[in-house]
Short mmCIF file of C-alpha atoms in Angstrom, two decimals:
data_model
loop_
_atom_site.label_atom_id
_atom_site.label_comp_id
_atom_site.label_asym_id
_atom_site.label_seq_id
_atom_site.Cartn_x
_atom_site.Cartn_y
_atom_site.Cartn_z
CA ASN A 7 0.92 27.64 5.80
CA ALA A 8 3.78 26.08 6.63
CA GLY A 9 4.26 23.71 3.30
CA VAL A 10 6.34 20.60 4.08
CA THR A 11 7.88 20.00 7.44
CA GLN A 12 10.35 17.74 8.59
CA THR A 13 11.68 16.52 12.51
CA PRO A 14 14.62 16.60 13.61
CA LYS A 15 16.62 18.66 11.43
CA PHE A 16 19.50 17.24 12.23
CA GLN A 17 20.08 13.28 14.18
CA VAL A 18 23.23 11.71 14.70
CA LEU A 19 22.64 7.34 15.54
CA LYS A 20 25.12 4.98 16.15
CA THR A 21 24.91 1.28 14.15
CA GLY A 22 22.40 -0.67 15.26
CA GLN A 23 19.88 2.03 16.85
CA SER A 24 16.37 2.70 15.39
CA MET A 25 14.51 5.87 14.47
CA THR A 26 11.66 7.46 13.02
CA LEU A 27 11.89 10.52 10.87
CA GLN A 28 8.69 12.94 10.72
CA CYS A 29 6.94 15.07 8.20
CA ALA A 30 3.47 16.65 7.62
CA GLN A 31 1.86 19.36 5.03
CA ASP A 32 -1.20 21.15 5.78
CA MET A 33 -1.70 21.67 1.99
CA ASN A 34 -4.39 18.82 1.69
CA HIS A 35 -2.47 17.05 0.00
CA ASN A 36 -3.05 13.07 -0.73
CA SER A 37 0.13 12.10 -1.76
CA MET A 38 3.18 11.76 -0.03
CA TYR A 39 6.92 10.79 -0.72
CA TRP A 40 9.95 10.26 1.11
CA TYR A 41 13.74 11.07 -0.78
CA ARG A 42 17.28 10.37 0.27
CA GLN A 43 19.96 12.69 -1.47
CA ASP A 44 23.60 11.74 -1.50
CA PRO A 45 26.17 13.24 -3.05
CA GLY A 46 26.85 12.05 -7.63
CA MET A 47 23.59 9.92 -7.01
CA GLY A 48 20.74 12.97 -7.14
CA LEU A 49 17.46 12.04 -4.98
CA ARG A 50 16.16 8.96 -5.09
CA LEU A 51 12.61 8.06 -4.06
CA ILE A 52 12.46 5.58 -1.32
CA TYR A 53 9.00 5.14 -0.34
CA TYR A 54 5.46 6.69 -1.33
CA SER A 55 2.01 7.02 -0.68
CA ALA A 56 -0.54 7.67 -3.66
CA SER A 57 -3.25 8.24 -1.25
CA GLU A 58 -4.38 8.48 2.62
CA GLY A 59 -3.94 4.05 3.65
CA THR A 60 -1.44 2.64 0.87
CA THR A 61 2.29 2.73 0.28
CA ASP A 62 4.67 1.76 -2.06
CA LYS A 63 8.30 0.95 -2.48
CA GLY A 64 10.30 3.30 -4.55
CA GLU A 65 13.62 2.66 -5.59
CA VAL A 66 15.72 2.15 -2.40
CA PRO A 67 13.48 0.43 -0.01
CA ASN A 68 15.88 -1.60 1.91
CA GLY A 69 16.31 -1.28 5.50
CA TYR A 70 13.32 1.19 5.79
CA ASN A 71 9.54 1.06 6.70
CA VAL A 72 6.80 4.24 6.55
CA SER A 73 2.99 4.53 8.05
CA ARG A 74 0.75 7.09 6.27
CA LEU A 75 -0.33 8.38 9.88
CA ASN A 76 -3.56 9.89 8.19
CA LYS A 77 -3.74 12.34 5.28
CA ARG A 78 -1.59 14.72 6.88
CA GLU A 79 1.28 12.95 8.01
CA PHE A 80 4.23 9.97 6.67
CA SER A 81 7.17 8.79 8.94
CA LEU A 82 9.92 6.87 7.91
CA ARG A 83 11.06 4.82 10.69
CA LEU A 84 15.10 3.21 10.51
CA GLU A 85 15.05 0.05 11.99
CA SER A 86 18.76 -1.01 12.36
CA ALA A 87 20.64 2.13 11.34
CA ALA A 88 23.41 1.63 8.88
CA PRO A 89 26.31 3.55 7.88
CA SER A 90 25.34 3.46 4.32
CA GLN A 91 21.75 5.35 5.28
CA THR A 92 23.56 8.17 6.33
CA SER A 93 22.42 11.10 3.86
CA VAL A 94 19.94 13.49 3.83
CA TYR A 95 16.52 12.29 3.83
CA PHE A 96 13.49 14.99 2.61
CA CYS A 97 9.84 14.49 2.46
CA ALA A 98 7.37 16.25 -0.22
CA SER A 99 3.83 15.96 -0.88
CA SER A 100 1.37 16.60 -4.27
CA ALA A 101 -1.68 16.69 -5.16
CA ASN A 102 -1.82 13.51 -7.22
CA LEU A 103 -5.00 14.83 -9.56
CA ARG A 104 -5.27 13.06 -12.61
CA GLY A 105 -4.77 14.43 -15.85
CA GLY A 106 -2.11 16.22 -15.57
CA THR A 107 1.50 17.29 -14.16
CA ASP A 108 1.88 17.10 -10.45
CA THR A 109 4.12 19.30 -8.52
CA GLN A 110 5.87 18.06 -5.50
CA TYR A 111 6.54 20.38 -2.76
CA PHE A 112 9.38 19.52 -0.86
CA GLY A 113 10.24 20.19 3.07
CA PRO A 114 13.67 21.28 4.34
CA GLY A 115 15.26 18.17 4.90
CA THR A 116 16.72 15.60 7.92
CA ARG A 117 20.38 15.21 7.86
CA LEU A 118 20.86 11.60 9.14
CA THR A 119 24.74 10.21 10.22
CA VAL A 120 25.06 6.43 11.59
CA LEU A 121 28.38 6.43 12.72
CA GLN B 30 22.60 3.26 -17.84
CA LYS B 31 20.70 5.98 -16.07
CA GLU B 32 17.65 6.79 -17.20
CA VAL B 33 17.96 10.35 -16.92
CA GLU B 34 21.87 11.74 -16.79
CA GLN B 35 22.86 15.75 -16.28
CA ASP B 36 26.25 17.01 -15.89
CA PRO B 37 26.77 17.50 -12.44
CA GLY B 38 29.13 20.61 -12.37
CA PRO B 39 30.47 22.71 -10.90
CA LEU B 40 29.22 25.55 -13.85
CA SER B 41 30.70 28.64 -12.29
CA VAL B 42 30.10 31.94 -14.72
CA PRO B 43 30.54 35.73 -14.78
CA GLU B 44 27.48 37.59 -13.36
CA GLY B 45 25.22 38.82 -16.55
CA ALA B 46 26.21 35.00 -18.48
CA ILE B 47 23.50 33.14 -19.73
CA VAL B 48 23.70 29.69 -18.44
CA SER B 49 22.77 27.06 -19.90
CA LEU B 50 21.62 24.05 -17.60
CA ASN B 51 20.73 20.45 -19.61
CA CYS B 52 19.34 16.81 -19.12
CA THR B 53 19.33 13.86 -21.37
CA TYR B 54 16.68 11.01 -20.40
CA SER B 55 16.12 7.55 -22.59
CA ASN B 56 12.23 6.54 -21.54
CA SER B 57 10.31 7.75 -23.78
CA ALA B 58 7.35 7.70 -21.46
CA PHE B 59 8.03 10.81 -19.83
CA GLN B 60 5.79 13.74 -21.04
CA TYR B 61 6.12 16.24 -18.01
CA PHE B 62 9.72 17.97 -18.03
CA MET B 63 11.03 19.52 -14.58
CA TRP B 64 13.21 22.21 -13.53
CA TYR B 65 14.06 22.04 -9.63
CA ARG B 66 16.23 24.56 -8.04
CA GLN B 67 18.16 23.55 -4.42
CA TYR B 68 20.39 25.90 -2.50
CA SER B 69 22.30 25.02 0.01
CA ARG B 70 21.11 22.69 3.06
CA LYS B 71 17.58 23.62 1.53
CA GLY B 72 14.79 21.03 -0.06
CA PRO B 73 14.47 21.64 -3.47
CA GLU B 74 11.77 24.28 -4.99
CA LEU B 75 10.33 23.70 -8.43
CA LEU B 76 10.77 26.12 -11.20
CA MET B 77 9.39 25.42 -14.11
CA TYR B 78 7.89 22.48 -15.71
CA THR B 79 6.83 21.74 -19.12
CA TYR B 80 4.62 19.64 -21.03
CA SER B 81 5.70 17.46 -24.15
CA SER B 82 8.19 19.52 -26.55
CA GLY B 83 8.41 23.37 -26.82
CA ASN B 84 9.55 25.93 -24.41
CA LYS B 85 8.28 28.02 -21.71
CA GLU B 86 9.75 31.73 -20.68
CA ASP B 87 9.31 33.09 -17.28
CA GLY B 88 11.31 35.42 -16.64
CA ARG B 89 15.32 35.22 -17.03
CA PHE B 90 13.99 31.81 -17.23
CA THR B 91 13.61 29.69 -20.13
CA ALA B 92 13.06 25.86 -20.71
CA GLN B 93 12.93 23.90 -23.32
CA VAL B 94 11.91 19.82 -24.50
CA ASP B 95 13.20 18.65 -27.48
CA LYS B 96 11.49 14.64 -26.93
CA SER B 97 12.89 13.71 -30.60
CA SER B 98 16.43 13.81 -29.66
CA LYS B 99 15.49 13.11 -25.64
CA TYR B 100 17.22 16.21 -23.74
CA ILE B 101 16.19 19.30 -22.05
CA SER B 102 17.80 22.49 -21.27
CA LEU B 103 17.31 25.53 -19.07
CA PHE B 104 18.68 28.67 -20.05
CA ILE B 105 19.38 31.78 -17.25
CA ARG B 106 19.90 35.13 -18.66
CA ASP B 107 21.28 37.71 -16.74
CA SER B 108 22.89 35.72 -14.39
CA GLN B 109 22.69 37.10 -11.10
CA PRO B 110 24.55 35.61 -8.13
CA SER B 111 21.26 34.92 -6.38
CA ASP B 112 20.81 32.15 -8.97
CA SER B 113 23.94 30.18 -7.59
CA ALA B 114 22.35 27.15 -6.78
CA THR B 115 21.76 23.28 -7.51
CA TYR B 116 19.78 22.56 -10.67
CA LEU B 117 18.05 19.01 -10.73
CA CYS B 118 16.06 18.46 -13.53
CA ALA B 119 12.94 15.60 -12.79
CA MET B 120 10.72 14.17 -15.39
CA THR B 121 7.35 11.73 -15.48
CA ARG B 122 4.91 10.12 -17.14
CA GLY B 123 2.25 12.12 -15.53
CA VAL B 124 -0.55 11.59 -13.13
CA THR B 125 -1.75 8.33 -12.46
CA GLY B 126 -3.82 6.51 -9.49
CA GLY B 127 -0.85 4.96 -8.34
CA GLY B 128 1.02 8.28 -7.81
CA ASN B 129 3.09 10.60 -9.54
CA LYS B 130 7.25 9.30 -9.09
CA LEU B 131 9.26 11.68 -10.64
CA THR B 132 13.35 10.73 -12.10
CA PHE B 133 15.61 13.23 -11.15
CA GLY B 134 19.30 13.59 -13.24
CA THR B 135 21.80 14.17 -9.91
CA GLY B 136 21.78 18.03 -9.74
CA THR B 137 23.85 20.50 -11.91
CA GLN B 138 26.22 22.85 -9.22
CA LEU B 139 25.86 26.49 -10.58
CA LYS B 140 28.47 29.56 -8.90
CA VAL B 141 27.69 32.79 -10.75
CA GLU B 142 30.54 35.38 -8.83
CA LEU B 143 30.59 38.78 -8.97
#
């Protein structure tokens, strides 16, 4: 049981290049999330998928796209990377069962630098 | 003004000290309050959660919520060097059909020294 896995762990891009960050979970969770973490800004939600087949914008969606490929996988794409997208990216998942709290489990993160 | 405010620290304490970490918030709709711990270069992991007002204890950790003051706290007793990490508060209205969006504080960096 690996939990939430992310690839790659590190990436350096040049301005204008594109890339896709991959995330997979093996907990049969319904919901998946992408966050970015920057010094002094905390964790900010980029996009989320409440259930397979749906995606919605979070707090900071500009410059990103997502795909919920199936129940296990949720990818984040940068079409034309900018230095402002230098950050640590975390994927998370949760069961999303009505009627209570909903623990989010995080992956180990991807450190992205855009030159 | 941010919805959730958290002192970023860093906070440095001697081993064995009692640590108090705090967050304030402005959205009265928040019902669930969480504390995540994040070690350096790792993902956040859930430490504790509390529903509505009250206290919750788990070993050396106690979480308190005062909804009337919109103030939450995490206390760590007998702090250990292994407690050195960044602690993030998070809160939410609860699970809805549209997913469960958490609002995070910026995190407080804690160092427990020998």
